[in-house]
mmCIF file of C-alpha atoms in Angstrom:
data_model
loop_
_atom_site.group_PDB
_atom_site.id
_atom_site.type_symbol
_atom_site.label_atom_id
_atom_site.label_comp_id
_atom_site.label_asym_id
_atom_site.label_seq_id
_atom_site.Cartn_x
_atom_site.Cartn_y
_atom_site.Cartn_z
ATOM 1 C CA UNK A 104 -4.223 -12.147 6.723
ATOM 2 C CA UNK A 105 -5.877 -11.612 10.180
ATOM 3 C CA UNK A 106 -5.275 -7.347 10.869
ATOM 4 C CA UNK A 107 -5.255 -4.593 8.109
ATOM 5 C CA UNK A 108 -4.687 -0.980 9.370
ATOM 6 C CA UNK A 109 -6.946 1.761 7.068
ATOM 7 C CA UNK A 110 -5.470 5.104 8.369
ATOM 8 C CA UNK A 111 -7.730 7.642 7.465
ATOM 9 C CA UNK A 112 -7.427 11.339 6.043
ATOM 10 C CA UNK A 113 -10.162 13.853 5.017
ATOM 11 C CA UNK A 114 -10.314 13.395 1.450
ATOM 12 C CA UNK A 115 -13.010 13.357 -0.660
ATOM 13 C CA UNK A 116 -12.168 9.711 -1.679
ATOM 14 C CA UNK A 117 -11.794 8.215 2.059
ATOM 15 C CA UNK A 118 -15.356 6.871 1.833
ATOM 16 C CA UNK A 119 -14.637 4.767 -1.567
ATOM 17 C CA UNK A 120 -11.230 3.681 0.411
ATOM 18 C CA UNK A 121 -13.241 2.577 3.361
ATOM 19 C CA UNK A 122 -15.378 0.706 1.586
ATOM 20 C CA UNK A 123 -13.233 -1.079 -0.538
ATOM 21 C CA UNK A 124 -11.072 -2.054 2.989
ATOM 22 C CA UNK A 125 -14.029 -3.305 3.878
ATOM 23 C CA UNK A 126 -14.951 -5.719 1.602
ATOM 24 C CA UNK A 127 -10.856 -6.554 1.274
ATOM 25 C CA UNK A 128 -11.371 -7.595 5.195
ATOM 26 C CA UNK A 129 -14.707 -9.863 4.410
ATOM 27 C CA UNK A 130 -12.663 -11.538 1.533
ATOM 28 C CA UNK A 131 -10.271 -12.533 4.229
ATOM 29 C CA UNK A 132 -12.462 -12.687 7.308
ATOM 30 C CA UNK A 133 -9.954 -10.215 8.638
ATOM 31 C CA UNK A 134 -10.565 -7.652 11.258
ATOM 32 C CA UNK A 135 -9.780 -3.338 10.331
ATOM 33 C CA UNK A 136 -8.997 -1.464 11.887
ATOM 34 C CA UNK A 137 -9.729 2.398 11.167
ATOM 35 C CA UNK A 138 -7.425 5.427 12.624
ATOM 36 C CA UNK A 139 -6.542 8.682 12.262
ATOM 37 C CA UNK A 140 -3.633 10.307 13.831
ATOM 38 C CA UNK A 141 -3.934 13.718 15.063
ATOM 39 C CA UNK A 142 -1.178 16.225 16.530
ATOM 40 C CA UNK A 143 -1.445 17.599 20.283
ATOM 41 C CA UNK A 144 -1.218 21.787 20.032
ATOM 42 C CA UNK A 145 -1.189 24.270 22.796
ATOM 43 C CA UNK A 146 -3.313 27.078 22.175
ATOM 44 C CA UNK A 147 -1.165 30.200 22.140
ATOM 45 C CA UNK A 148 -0.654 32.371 25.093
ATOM 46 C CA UNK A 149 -2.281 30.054 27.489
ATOM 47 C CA UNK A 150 -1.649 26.267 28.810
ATOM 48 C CA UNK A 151 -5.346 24.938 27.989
ATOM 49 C CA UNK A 152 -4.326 21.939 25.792
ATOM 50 C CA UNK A 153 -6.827 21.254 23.040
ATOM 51 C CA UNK A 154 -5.872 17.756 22.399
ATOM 52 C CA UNK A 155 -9.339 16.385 23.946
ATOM 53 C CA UNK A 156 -11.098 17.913 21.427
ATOM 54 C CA UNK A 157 -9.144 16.951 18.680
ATOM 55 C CA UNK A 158 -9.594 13.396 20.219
ATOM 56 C CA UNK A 159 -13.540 13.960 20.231
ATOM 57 C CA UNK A 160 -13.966 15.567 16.665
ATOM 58 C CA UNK A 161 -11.565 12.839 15.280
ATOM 59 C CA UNK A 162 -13.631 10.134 16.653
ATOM 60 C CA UNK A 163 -17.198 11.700 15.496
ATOM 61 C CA UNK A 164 -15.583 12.185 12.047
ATOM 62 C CA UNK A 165 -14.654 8.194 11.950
ATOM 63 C CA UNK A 166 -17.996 7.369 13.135
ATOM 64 C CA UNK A 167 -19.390 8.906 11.147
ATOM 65 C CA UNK A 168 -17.337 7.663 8.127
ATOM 66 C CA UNK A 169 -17.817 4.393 9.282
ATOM 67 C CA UNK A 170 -21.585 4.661 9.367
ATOM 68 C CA UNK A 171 -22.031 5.652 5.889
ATOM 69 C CA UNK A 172 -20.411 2.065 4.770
ATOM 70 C CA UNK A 173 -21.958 -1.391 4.358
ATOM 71 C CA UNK A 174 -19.631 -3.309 7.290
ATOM 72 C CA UNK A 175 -20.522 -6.589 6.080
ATOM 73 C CA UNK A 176 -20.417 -7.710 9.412
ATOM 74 C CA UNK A 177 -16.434 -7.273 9.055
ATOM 75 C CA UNK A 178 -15.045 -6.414 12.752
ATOM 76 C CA UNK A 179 -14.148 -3.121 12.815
ATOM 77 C CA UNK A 180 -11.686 -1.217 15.527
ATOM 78 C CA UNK A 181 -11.899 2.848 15.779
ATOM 79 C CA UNK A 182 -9.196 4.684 17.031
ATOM 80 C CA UNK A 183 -8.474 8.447 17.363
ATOM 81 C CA UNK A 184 -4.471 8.275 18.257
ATOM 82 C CA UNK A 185 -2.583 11.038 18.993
ATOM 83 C CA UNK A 186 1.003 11.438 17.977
ATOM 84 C CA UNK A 187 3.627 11.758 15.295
ATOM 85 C CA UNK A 188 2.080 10.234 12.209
ATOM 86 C CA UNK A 189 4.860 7.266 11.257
ATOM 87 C CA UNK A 190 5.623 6.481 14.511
ATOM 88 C CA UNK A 191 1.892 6.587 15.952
ATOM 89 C CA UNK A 192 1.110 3.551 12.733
ATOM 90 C CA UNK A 193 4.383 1.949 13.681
ATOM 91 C CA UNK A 194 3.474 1.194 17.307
ATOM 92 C CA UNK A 195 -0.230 0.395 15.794
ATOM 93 C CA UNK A 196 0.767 -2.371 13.632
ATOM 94 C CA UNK A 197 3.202 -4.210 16.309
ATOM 95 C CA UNK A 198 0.843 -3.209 19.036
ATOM 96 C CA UNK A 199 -2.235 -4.572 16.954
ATOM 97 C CA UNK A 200 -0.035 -7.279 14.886
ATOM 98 C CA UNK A 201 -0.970 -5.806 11.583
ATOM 99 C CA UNK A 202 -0.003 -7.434 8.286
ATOM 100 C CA UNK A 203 -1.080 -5.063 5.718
ATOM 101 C CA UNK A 204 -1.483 -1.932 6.025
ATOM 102 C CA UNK A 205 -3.996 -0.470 3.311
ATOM 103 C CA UNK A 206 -4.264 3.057 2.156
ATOM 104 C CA UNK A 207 -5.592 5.447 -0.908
ATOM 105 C CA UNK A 208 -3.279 7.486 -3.016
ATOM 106 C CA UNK A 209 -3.677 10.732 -0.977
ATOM 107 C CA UNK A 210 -4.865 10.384 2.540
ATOM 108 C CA UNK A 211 -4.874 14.137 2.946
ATOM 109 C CA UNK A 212 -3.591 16.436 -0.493
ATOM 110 C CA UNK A 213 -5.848 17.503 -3.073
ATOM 111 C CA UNK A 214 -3.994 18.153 -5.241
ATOM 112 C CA UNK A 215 -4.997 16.455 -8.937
ATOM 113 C CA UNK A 216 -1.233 16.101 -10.009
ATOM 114 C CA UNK A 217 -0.189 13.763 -7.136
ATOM 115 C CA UNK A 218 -0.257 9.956 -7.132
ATOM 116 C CA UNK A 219 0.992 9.704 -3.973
ATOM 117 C CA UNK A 220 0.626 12.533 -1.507
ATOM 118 C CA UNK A 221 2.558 13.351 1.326
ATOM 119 C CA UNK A 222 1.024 11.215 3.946
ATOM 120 C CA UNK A 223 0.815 7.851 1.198
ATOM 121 C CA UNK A 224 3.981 8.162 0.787
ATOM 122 C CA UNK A 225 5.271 8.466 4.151
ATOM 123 C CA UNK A 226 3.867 5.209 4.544
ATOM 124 C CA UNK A 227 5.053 3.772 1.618
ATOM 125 C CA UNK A 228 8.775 5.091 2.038
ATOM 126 C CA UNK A 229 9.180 5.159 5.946
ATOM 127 C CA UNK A 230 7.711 2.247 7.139
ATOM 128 C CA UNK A 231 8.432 -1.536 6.393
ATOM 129 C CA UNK A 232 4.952 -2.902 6.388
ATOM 130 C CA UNK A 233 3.269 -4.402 3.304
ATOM 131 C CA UNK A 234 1.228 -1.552 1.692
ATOM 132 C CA UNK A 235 -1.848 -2.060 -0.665
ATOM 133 C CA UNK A 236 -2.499 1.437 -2.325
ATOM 134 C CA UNK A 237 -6.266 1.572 -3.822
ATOM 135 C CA UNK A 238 -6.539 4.163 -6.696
ATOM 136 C CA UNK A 239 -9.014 6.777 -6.347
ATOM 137 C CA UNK A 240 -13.047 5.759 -5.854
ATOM 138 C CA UNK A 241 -11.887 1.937 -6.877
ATOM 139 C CA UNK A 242 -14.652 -0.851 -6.726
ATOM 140 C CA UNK A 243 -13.816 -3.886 -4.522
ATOM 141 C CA UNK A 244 -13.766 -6.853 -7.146
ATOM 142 C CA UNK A 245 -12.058 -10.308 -6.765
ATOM 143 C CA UNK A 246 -8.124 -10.563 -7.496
ATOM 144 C CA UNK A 247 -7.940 -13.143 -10.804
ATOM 145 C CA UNK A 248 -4.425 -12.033 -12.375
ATOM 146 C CA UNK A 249 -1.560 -10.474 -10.208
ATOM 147 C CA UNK A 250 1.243 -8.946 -12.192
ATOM 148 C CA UNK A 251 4.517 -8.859 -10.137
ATOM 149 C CA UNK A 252 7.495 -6.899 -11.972
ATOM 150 C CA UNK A 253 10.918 -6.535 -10.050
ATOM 151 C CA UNK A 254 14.798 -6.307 -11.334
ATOM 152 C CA UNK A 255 15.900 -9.051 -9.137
ATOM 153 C CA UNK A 256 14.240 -12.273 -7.844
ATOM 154 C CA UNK A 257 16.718 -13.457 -4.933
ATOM 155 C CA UNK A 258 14.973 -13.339 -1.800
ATOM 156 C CA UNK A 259 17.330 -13.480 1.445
ATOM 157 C CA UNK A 260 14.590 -11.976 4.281
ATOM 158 C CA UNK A 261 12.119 -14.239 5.519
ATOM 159 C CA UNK A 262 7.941 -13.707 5.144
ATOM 160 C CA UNK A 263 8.205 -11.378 2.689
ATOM 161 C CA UNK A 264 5.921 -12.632 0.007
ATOM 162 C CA UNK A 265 3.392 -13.438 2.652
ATOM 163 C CA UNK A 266 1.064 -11.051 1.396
ATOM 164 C CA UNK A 267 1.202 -11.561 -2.063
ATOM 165 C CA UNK A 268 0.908 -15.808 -1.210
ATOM 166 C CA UNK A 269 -2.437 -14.270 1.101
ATOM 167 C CA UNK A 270 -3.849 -12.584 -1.832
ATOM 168 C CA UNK A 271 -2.881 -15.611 -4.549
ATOM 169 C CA UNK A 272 -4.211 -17.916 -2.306
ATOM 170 C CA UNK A 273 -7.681 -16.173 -1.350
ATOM 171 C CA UNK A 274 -8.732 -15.232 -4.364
ATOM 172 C CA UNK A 275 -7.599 -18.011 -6.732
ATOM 173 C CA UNK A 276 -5.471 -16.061 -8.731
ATOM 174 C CA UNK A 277 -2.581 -16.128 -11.232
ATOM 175 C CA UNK A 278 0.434 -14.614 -10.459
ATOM 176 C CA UNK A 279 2.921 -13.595 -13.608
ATOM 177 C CA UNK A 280 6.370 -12.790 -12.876
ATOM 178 C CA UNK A 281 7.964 -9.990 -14.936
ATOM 179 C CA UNK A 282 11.818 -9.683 -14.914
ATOM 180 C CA UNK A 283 13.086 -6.622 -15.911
ATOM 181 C CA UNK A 284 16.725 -6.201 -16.707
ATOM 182 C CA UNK A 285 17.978 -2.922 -15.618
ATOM 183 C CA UNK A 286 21.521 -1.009 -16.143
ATOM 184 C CA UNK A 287 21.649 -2.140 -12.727
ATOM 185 C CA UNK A 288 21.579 -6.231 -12.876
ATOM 186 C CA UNK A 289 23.998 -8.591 -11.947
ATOM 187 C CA UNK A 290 24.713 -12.304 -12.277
ATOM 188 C CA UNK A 291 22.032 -14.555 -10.903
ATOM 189 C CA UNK A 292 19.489 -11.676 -10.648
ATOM 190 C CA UNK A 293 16.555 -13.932 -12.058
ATOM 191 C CA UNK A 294 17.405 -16.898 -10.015
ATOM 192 C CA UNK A 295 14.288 -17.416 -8.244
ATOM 193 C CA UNK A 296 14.018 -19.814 -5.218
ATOM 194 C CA UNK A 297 11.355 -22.158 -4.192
ATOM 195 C CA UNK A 298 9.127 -20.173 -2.410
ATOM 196 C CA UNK A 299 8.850 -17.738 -5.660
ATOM 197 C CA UNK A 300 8.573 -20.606 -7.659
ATOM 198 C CA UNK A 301 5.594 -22.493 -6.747
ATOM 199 C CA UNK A 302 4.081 -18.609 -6.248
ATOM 200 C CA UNK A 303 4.304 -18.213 -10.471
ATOM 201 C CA UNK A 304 2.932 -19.472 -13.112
ATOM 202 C CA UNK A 305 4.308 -17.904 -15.975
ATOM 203 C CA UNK A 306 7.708 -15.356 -15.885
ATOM 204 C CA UNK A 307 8.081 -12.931 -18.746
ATOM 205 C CA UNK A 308 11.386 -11.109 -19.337
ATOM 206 C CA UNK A 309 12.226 -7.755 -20.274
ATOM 207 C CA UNK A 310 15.253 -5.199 -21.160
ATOM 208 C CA UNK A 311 14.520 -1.703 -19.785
ATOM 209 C CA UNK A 312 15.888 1.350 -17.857
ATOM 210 C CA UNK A 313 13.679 0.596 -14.879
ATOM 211 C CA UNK A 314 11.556 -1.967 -13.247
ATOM 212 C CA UNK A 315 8.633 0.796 -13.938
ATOM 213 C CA UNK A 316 9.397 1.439 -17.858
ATOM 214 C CA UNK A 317 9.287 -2.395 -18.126
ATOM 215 C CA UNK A 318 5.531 -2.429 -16.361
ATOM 216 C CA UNK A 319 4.419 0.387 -18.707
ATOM 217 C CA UNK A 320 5.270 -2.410 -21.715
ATOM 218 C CA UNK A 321 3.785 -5.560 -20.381
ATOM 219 C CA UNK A 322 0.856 -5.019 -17.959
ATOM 220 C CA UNK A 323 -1.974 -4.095 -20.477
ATOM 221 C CA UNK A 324 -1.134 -7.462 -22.642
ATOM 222 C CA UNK A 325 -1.430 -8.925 -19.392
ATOM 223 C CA UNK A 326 -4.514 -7.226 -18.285
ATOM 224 C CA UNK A 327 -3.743 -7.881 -14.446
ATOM 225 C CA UNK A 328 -6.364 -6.810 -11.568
ATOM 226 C CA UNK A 329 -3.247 -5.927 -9.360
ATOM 227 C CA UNK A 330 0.214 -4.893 -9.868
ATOM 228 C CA UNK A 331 2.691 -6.063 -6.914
ATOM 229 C CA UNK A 332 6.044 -4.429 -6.625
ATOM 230 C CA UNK A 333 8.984 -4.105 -3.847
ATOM 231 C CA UNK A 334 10.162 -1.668 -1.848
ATOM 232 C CA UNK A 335 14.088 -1.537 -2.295
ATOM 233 C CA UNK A 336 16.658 1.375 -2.745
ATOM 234 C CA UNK A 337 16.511 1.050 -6.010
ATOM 235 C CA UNK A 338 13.601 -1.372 -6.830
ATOM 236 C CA UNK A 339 10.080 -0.190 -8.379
ATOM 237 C CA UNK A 340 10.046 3.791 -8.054
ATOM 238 C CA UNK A 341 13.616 4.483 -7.611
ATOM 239 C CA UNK A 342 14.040 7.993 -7.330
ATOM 240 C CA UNK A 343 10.735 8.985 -6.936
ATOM 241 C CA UNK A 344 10.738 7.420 -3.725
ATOM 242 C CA UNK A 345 13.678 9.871 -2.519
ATOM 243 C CA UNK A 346 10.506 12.320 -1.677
ATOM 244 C CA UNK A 347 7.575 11.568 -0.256
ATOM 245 C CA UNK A 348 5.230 12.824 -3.087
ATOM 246 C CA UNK A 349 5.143 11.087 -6.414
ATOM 247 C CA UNK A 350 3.597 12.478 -9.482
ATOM 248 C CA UNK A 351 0.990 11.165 -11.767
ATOM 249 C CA UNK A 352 3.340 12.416 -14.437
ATOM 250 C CA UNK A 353 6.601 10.222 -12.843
ATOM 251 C CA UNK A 354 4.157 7.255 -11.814
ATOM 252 C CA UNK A 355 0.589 6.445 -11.928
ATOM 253 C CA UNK A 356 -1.637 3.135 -11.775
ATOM 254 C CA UNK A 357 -5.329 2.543 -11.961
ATOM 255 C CA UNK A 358 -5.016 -1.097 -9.960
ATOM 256 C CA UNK A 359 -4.271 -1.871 -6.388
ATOM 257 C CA UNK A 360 -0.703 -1.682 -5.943
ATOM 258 C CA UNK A 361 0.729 -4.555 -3.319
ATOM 259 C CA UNK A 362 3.911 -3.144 -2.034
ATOM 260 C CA UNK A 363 6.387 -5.265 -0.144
ATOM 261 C CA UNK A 364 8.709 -4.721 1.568
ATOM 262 C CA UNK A 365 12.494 -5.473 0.823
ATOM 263 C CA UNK A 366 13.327 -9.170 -0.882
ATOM 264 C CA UNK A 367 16.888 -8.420 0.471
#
């Protein structure tokens, strides 16, 4: 893991977030880079764009985040970028070769009831990078037990448990596979290849309505320091992921979520 992208917001919590990325990176000797995407307006009833200043204040307000955090010597890249939010992270991550892109639970709401805001979950849903969502003022600590739950294990798209493989094999750490059999599985669902294989070392099965339920049962016996899940039509959150908000009351975690992306 050589690029992670930390986009940004103005929440009260995007110090913690920075911080934490921060001392992700030096666990991985990886280089951040730190954005913020901001929209171009035309100020009404003239044609004096404004987008220069945007540019400006978003830059001071990064530098200045960035200055209140212990860098660790970690190389860091700042960037004000101007744009449509997906698409301006999009061109970032193939421009910049990203491979994880790593975010807090609401990069711009404040509102208490949300998990994911608007702009997380953008992410999360629209794009197809590998997401690590950091829960609210979370303390960098090393990864010792990862807890990965999905409904099926066949994997036909290649690189796709990179991350998680990055993570397992940085920090040492024990990844338990929990199989959850949904209303939805078919024949050979928990058929796990090699690559899966020689990832686990211990698979637990369960029988519940989702992926999610199945999590709620087994993680605290498990006591993992990060839950990884998939991103699939109807993998992990299902319908919550049909809008771009989720709810603390429909989904909520207080570990690093690794999200990748699609095993099929």
């Amino acid at each position: 893991m050589k690029n992670i992208l930390v986009p940004v917001g103005a929440s009260e919590n995007a110090l913690s977030n920075l911080q934490y990325a921060v001392d992700f990176a030096q666990a991985f000797g990886a280089k951040l880079y730190v954005v913020q995407v901001y929209n171009v307006y035309t100020k009404a009833g003239t044609m004096i764009k404004i987008d220069h200043i945007l540019e400006e204040d978003t830059l001071n307000y990064l530098n200045d985040l960035v200055s209140k955090v212990d860098t660790k010597n970690v190389e860091l890249v700042v960037r004000a970028l101007k744009g449509k939010f997906i698409d301006t992270i999009e061109l970032v991550c193939k421009a910049a070769e990203i491979d994880l892109i790593l975010i807090e639970p609401r990069i711009y709401s404040e509102d208490d009831n949300l998990f994911l805001g608007k702009t997380s979950g953008k992410i999360v849903k629209q794009t197809v990078m590998p997401t690590l969502i950091i829960p609210e003022g979370y303390v960098f600590k090393p990864i010792e037990t990862i807890l990965m739950a999905v409904k099926s294990a066949v994997i036909k798209k290649e690189n796709v448990l990179v991350p998680l493989k990055a993570v397992k094999d940085n920090f040492k750490a024990v990844v338990n596979l929990l199989l959850v059999k949904t209303p939805y599985y078919n024949e050979g669902d928990f058929d796990m290849n090699e690559e899966l294989s020689s990832l686990v070392t211990d698979t637990i099965y369960s029988d519940n309505p989702t992926t999610y339920y199945g999590v709620l049962e087994h993680y605290k016996l498990h006591n993992p320091d990060m839950l990884c899940v998939v991103r699939r039509k109807r993998g992990f959150f299902m319908k919550k992921w049909e809008k771009n908000q989720i709810y603390k009351k429909d989904f909520n975690s207080s570990l690093p979520v690794l999200v990748l992306s699609e095993l099929k």
